[in-house]
Backbone as a printed PyTorch tensor [residue, N CA C, xyz], in Angstrom:
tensor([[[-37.9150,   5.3760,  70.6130],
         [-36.8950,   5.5540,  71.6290],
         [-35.8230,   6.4770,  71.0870]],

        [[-35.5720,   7.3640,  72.1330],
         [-34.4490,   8.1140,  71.2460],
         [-32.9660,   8.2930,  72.1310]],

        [[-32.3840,   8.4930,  71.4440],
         [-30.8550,   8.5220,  72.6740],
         [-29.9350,   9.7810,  72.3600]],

        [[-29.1550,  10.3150,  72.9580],
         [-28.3140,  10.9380,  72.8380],
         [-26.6000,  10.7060,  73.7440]],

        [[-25.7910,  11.0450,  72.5060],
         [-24.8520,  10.6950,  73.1400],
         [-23.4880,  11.9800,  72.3430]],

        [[-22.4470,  11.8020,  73.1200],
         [-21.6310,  12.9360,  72.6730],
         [-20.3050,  13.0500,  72.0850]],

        [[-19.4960,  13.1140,  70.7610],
         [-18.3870,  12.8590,  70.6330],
         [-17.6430,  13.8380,  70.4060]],

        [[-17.9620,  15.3230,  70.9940],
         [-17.4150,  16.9920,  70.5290],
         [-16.5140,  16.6830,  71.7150]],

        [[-15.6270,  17.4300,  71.1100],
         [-14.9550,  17.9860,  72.5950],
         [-15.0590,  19.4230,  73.2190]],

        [[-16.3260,  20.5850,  71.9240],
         [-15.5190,  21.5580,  72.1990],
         [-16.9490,  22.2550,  73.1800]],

        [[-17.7530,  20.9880,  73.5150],
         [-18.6050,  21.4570,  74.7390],
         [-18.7850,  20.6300,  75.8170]],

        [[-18.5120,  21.2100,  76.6490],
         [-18.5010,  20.0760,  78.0090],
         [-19.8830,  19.5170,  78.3610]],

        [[-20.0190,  18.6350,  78.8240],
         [-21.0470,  17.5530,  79.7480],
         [-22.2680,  18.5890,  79.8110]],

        [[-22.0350,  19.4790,  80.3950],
         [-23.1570,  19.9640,  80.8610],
         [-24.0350,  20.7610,  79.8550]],

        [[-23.1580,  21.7250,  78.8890],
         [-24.3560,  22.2550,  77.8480],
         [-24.7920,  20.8520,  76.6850]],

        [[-23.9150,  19.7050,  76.8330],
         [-24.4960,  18.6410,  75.8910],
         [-25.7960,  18.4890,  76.4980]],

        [[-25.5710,  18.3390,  77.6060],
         [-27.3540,  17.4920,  78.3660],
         [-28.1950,  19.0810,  78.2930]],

        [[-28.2660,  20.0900,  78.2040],
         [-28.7280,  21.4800,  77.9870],
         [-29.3750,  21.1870,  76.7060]],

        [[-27.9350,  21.0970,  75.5450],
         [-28.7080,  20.8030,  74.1040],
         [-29.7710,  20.1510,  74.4250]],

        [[-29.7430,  18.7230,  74.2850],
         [-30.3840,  17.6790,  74.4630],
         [-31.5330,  18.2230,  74.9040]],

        [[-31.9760,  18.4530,  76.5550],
         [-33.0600,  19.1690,  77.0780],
         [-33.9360,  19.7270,  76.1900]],

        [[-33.0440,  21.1550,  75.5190],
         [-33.7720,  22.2440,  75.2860],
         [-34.0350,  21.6070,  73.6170]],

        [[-33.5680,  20.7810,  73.2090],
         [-33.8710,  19.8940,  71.6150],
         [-35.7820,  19.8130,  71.6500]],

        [[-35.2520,  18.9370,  72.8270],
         [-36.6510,  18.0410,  73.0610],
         [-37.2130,  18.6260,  73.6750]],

        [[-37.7880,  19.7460,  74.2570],
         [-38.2600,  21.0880,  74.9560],
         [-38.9370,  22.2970,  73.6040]],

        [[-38.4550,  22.2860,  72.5190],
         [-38.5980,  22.9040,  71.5580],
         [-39.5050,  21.6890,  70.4400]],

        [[-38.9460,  20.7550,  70.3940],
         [-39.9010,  19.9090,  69.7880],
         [-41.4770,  19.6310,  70.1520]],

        [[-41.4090,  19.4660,  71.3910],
         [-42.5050,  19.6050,  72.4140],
         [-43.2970,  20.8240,  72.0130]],

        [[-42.7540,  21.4680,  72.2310],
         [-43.7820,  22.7580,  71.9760],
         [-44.0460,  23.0980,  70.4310]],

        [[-43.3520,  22.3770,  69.3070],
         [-43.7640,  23.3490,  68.2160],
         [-44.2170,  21.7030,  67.1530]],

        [[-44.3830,  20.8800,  67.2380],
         [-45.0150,  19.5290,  67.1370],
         [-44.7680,  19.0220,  66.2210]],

        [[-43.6800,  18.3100,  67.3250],
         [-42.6610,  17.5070,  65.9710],
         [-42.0930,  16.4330,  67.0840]],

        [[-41.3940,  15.1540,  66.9370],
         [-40.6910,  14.8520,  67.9260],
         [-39.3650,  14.3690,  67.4140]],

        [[-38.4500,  14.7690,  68.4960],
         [-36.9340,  14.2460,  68.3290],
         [-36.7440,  12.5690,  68.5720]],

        [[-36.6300,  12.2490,  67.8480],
         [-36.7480,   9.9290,  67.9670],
         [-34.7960,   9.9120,  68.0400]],

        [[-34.2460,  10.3940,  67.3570],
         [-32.9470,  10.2420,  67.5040],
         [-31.7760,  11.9330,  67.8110]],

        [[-31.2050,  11.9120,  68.4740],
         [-29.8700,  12.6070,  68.7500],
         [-28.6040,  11.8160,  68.8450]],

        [[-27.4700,  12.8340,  67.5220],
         [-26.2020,  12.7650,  68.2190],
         [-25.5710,  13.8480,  67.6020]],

        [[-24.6920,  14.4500,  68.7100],
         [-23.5910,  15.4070,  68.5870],
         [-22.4900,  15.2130,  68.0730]],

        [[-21.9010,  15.5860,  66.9580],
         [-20.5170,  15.3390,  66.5120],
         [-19.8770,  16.3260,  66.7250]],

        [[-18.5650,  16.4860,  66.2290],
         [-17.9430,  17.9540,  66.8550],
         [-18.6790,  18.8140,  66.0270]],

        [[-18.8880,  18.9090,  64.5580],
         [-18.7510,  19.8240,  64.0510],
         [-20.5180,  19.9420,  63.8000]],

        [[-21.4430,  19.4570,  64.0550],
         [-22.8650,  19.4260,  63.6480],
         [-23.5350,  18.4170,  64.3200]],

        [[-25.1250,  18.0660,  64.1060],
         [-25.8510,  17.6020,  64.6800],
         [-26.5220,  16.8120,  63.9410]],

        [[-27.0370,  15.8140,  63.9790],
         [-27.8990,  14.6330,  63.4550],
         [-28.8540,  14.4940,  64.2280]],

        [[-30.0440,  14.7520,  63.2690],
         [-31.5750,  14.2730,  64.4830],
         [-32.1270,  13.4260,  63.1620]],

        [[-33.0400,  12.7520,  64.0350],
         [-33.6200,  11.8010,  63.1150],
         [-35.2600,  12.5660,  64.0260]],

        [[-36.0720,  13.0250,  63.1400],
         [-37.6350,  13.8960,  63.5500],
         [-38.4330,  13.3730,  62.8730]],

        [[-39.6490,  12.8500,  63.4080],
         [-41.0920,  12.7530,  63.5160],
         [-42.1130,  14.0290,  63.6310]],

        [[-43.0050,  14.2380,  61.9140],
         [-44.1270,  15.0810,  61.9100],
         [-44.6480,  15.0100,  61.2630]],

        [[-45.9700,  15.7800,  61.6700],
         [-46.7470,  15.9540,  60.5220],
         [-46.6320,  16.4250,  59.5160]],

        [[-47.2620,  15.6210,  58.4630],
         [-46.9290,  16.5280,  56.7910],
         [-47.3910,  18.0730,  57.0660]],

        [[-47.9710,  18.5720,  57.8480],
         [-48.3330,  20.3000,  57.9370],
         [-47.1930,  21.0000,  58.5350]],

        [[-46.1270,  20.2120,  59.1100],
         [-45.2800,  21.2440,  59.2600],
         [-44.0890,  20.9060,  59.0340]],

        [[-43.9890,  22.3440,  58.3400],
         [-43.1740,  22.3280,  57.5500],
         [-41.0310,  21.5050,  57.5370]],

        [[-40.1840,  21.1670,  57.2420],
         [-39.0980,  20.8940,  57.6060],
         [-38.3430,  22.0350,  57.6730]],

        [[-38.4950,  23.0770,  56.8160],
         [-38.1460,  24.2700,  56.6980],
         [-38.1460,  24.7670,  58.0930]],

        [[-38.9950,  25.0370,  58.7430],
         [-39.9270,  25.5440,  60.2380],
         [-38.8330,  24.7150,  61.0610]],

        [[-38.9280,  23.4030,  60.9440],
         [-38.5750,  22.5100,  61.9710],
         [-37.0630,  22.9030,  62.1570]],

        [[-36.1910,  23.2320,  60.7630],
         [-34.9690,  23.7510,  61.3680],
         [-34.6700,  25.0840,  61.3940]],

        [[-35.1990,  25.7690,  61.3350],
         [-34.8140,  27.1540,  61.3270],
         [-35.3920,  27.4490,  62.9220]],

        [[-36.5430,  26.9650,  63.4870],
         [-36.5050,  27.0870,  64.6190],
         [-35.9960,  26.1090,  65.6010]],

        [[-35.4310,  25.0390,  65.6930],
         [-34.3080,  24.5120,  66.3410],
         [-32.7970,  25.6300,  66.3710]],

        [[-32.2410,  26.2020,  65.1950],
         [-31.1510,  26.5920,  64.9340],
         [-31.4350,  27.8240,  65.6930]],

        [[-32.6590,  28.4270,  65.2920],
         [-32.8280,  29.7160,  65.9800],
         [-33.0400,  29.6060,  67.8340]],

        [[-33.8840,  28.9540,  68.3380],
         [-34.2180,  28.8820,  69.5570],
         [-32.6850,  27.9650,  70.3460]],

        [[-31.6280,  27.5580,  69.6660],
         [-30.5530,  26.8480,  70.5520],
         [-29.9470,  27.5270,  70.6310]],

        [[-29.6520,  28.3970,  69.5960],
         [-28.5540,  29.5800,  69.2810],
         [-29.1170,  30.5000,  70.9970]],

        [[-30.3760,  30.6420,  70.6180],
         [-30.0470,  32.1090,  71.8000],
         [-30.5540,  31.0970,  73.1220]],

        [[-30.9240,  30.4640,  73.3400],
         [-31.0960,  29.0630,  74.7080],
         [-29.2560,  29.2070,  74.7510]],

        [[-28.0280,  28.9020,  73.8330],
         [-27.3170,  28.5100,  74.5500],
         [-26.3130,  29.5630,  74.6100]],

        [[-26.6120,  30.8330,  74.1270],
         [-26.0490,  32.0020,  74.2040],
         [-26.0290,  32.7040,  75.5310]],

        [[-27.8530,  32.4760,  76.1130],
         [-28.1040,  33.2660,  77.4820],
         [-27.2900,  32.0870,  78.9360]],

        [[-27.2510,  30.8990,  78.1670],
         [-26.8300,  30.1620,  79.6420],
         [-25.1590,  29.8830,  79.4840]],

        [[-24.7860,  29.7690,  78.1800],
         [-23.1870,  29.6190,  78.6430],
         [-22.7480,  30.5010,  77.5640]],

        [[-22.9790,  31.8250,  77.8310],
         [-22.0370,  32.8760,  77.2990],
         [-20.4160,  33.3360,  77.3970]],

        [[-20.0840,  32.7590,  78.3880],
         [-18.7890,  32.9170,  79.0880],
         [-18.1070,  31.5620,  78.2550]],

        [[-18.5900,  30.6860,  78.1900],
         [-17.9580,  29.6640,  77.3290],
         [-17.8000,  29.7280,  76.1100]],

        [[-19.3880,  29.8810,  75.6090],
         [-18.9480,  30.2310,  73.8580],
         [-18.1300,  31.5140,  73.3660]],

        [[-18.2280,  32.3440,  74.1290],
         [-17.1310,  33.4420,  73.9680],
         [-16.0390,  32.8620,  73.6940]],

        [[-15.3820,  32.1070,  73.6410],
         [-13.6520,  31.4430,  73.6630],
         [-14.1890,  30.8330,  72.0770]],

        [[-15.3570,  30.5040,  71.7720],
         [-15.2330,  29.8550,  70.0210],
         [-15.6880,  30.3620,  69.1010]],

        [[-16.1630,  31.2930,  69.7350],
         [-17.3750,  31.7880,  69.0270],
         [-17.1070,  33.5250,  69.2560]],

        [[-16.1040,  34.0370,  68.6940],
         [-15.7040,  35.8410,  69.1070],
         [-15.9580,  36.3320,  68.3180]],

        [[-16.8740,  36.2420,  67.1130],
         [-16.7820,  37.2000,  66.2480],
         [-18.6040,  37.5290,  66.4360]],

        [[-19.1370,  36.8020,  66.5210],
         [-20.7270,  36.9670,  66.6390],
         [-21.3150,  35.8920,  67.2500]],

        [[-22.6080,  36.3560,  67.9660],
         [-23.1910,  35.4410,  68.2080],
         [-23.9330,  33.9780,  67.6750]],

        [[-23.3890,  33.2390,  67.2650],
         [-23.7810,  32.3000,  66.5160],
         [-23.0740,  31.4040,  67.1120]],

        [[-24.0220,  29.9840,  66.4640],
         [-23.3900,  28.7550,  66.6860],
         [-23.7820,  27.8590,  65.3510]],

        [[-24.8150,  28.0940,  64.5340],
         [-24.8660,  27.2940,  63.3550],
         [-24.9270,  27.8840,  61.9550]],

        [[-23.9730,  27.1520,  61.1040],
         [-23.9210,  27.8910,  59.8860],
         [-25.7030,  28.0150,  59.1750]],

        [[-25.3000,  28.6850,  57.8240],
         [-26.7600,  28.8760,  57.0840],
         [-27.2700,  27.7800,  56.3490]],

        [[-26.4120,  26.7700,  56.4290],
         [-26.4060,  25.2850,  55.4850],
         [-27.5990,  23.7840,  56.1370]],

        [[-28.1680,  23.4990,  55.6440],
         [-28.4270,  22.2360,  56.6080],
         [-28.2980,  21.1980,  55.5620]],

        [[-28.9000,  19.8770,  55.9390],
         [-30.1980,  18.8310,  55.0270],
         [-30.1940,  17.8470,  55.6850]],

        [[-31.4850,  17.7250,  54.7360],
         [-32.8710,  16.9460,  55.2590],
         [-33.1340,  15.7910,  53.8220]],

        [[-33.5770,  14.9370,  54.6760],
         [-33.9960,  14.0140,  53.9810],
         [-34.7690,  12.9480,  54.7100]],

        [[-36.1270,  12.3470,  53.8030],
         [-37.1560,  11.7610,  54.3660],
         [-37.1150,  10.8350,  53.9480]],

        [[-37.6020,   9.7100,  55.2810],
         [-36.8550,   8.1000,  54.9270],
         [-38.1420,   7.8310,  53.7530]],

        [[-37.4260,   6.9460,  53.0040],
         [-38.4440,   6.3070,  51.6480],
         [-37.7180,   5.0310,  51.9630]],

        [[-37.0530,   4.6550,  51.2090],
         [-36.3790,   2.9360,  51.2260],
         [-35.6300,   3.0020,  52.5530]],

        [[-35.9110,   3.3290,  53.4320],
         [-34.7450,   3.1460,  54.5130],
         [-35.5810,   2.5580,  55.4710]],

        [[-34.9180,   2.0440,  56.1980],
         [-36.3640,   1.6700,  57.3770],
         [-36.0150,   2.6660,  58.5300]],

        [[-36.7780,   2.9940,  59.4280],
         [-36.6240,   3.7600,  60.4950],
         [-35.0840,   3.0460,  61.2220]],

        [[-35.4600,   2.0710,  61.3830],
         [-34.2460,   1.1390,  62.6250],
         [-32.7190,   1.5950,  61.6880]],

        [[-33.0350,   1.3630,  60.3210],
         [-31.4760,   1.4090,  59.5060],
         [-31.0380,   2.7460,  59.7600]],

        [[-31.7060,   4.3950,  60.1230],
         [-31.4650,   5.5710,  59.8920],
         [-30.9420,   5.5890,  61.7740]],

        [[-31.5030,   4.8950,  62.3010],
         [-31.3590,   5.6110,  63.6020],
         [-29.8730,   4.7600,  63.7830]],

        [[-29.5830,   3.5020,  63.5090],
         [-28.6640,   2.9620,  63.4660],
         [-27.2990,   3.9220,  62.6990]],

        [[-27.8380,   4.3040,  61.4090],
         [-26.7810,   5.4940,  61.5740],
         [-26.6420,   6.6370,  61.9440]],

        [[-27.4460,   7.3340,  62.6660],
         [-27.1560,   8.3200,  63.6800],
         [-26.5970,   7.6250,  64.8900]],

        [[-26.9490,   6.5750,  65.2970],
         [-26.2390,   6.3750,  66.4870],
         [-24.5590,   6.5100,  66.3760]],

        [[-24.3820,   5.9610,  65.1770],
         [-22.7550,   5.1900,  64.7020],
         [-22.1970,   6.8040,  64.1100]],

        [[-22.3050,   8.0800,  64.1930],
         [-21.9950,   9.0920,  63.8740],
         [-20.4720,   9.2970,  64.7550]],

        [[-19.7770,  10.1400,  64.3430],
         [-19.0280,  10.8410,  64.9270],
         [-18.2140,   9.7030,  65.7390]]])
């Protein structure tokens, strides 16, 4: 089960449920699945399901890449006001880490409790 919920302020209602969509729209297609979402202001927490063949590397560089221009072409007029120097929305930084001693329920429990 996965949920999403929102504690940014600096995107309104509607590109949150967009993210969200186009998260799990991109997962779908490149085979992986999103089990947990949440938005904080400043970054994103997913908790992902895959196969050992693909790669984590893959899994975020094409999330970062395919949201960036998904949320460039639909709310350009908005991110313009945060975003004026270039097109971007996520730094070059991430991490990842794969549950070993954690149980699934304890990780999603803290993504839920984020932000």
């Amino acid at each position: 089960m996965r949920s999403a919920s929102a504690s940014s302020n600096s995107f309104d209602m509607g590109i949150l449920l967009f993210l969200d969509n186009s998260l799990i729209n991109i997962s779908n297609k490149y085979d992986f699945i999103i089990l947990e979402i949440e938005v904080d202001k400043n970054h994103i927490h997913l908790m992902v399901e895959s196969e050992p063949k693909v790669s984590l590397l893959m899994i975020v560089r094409v999330l970062k890449q395919q949201i960036t221009v998904r949320l460039w072409n639909d709310f350009s007029k908005h991110l313009q006001k945060h975003f004026w120097k270039e097109k971007t929305i996520f730094t070059d930084g991430y991490f990842v880490s794969t549950i070993g001693e954690v149980s699934s329920e304890a990780l999603k429990n803290y993504i839920q409790n984020q932000g």
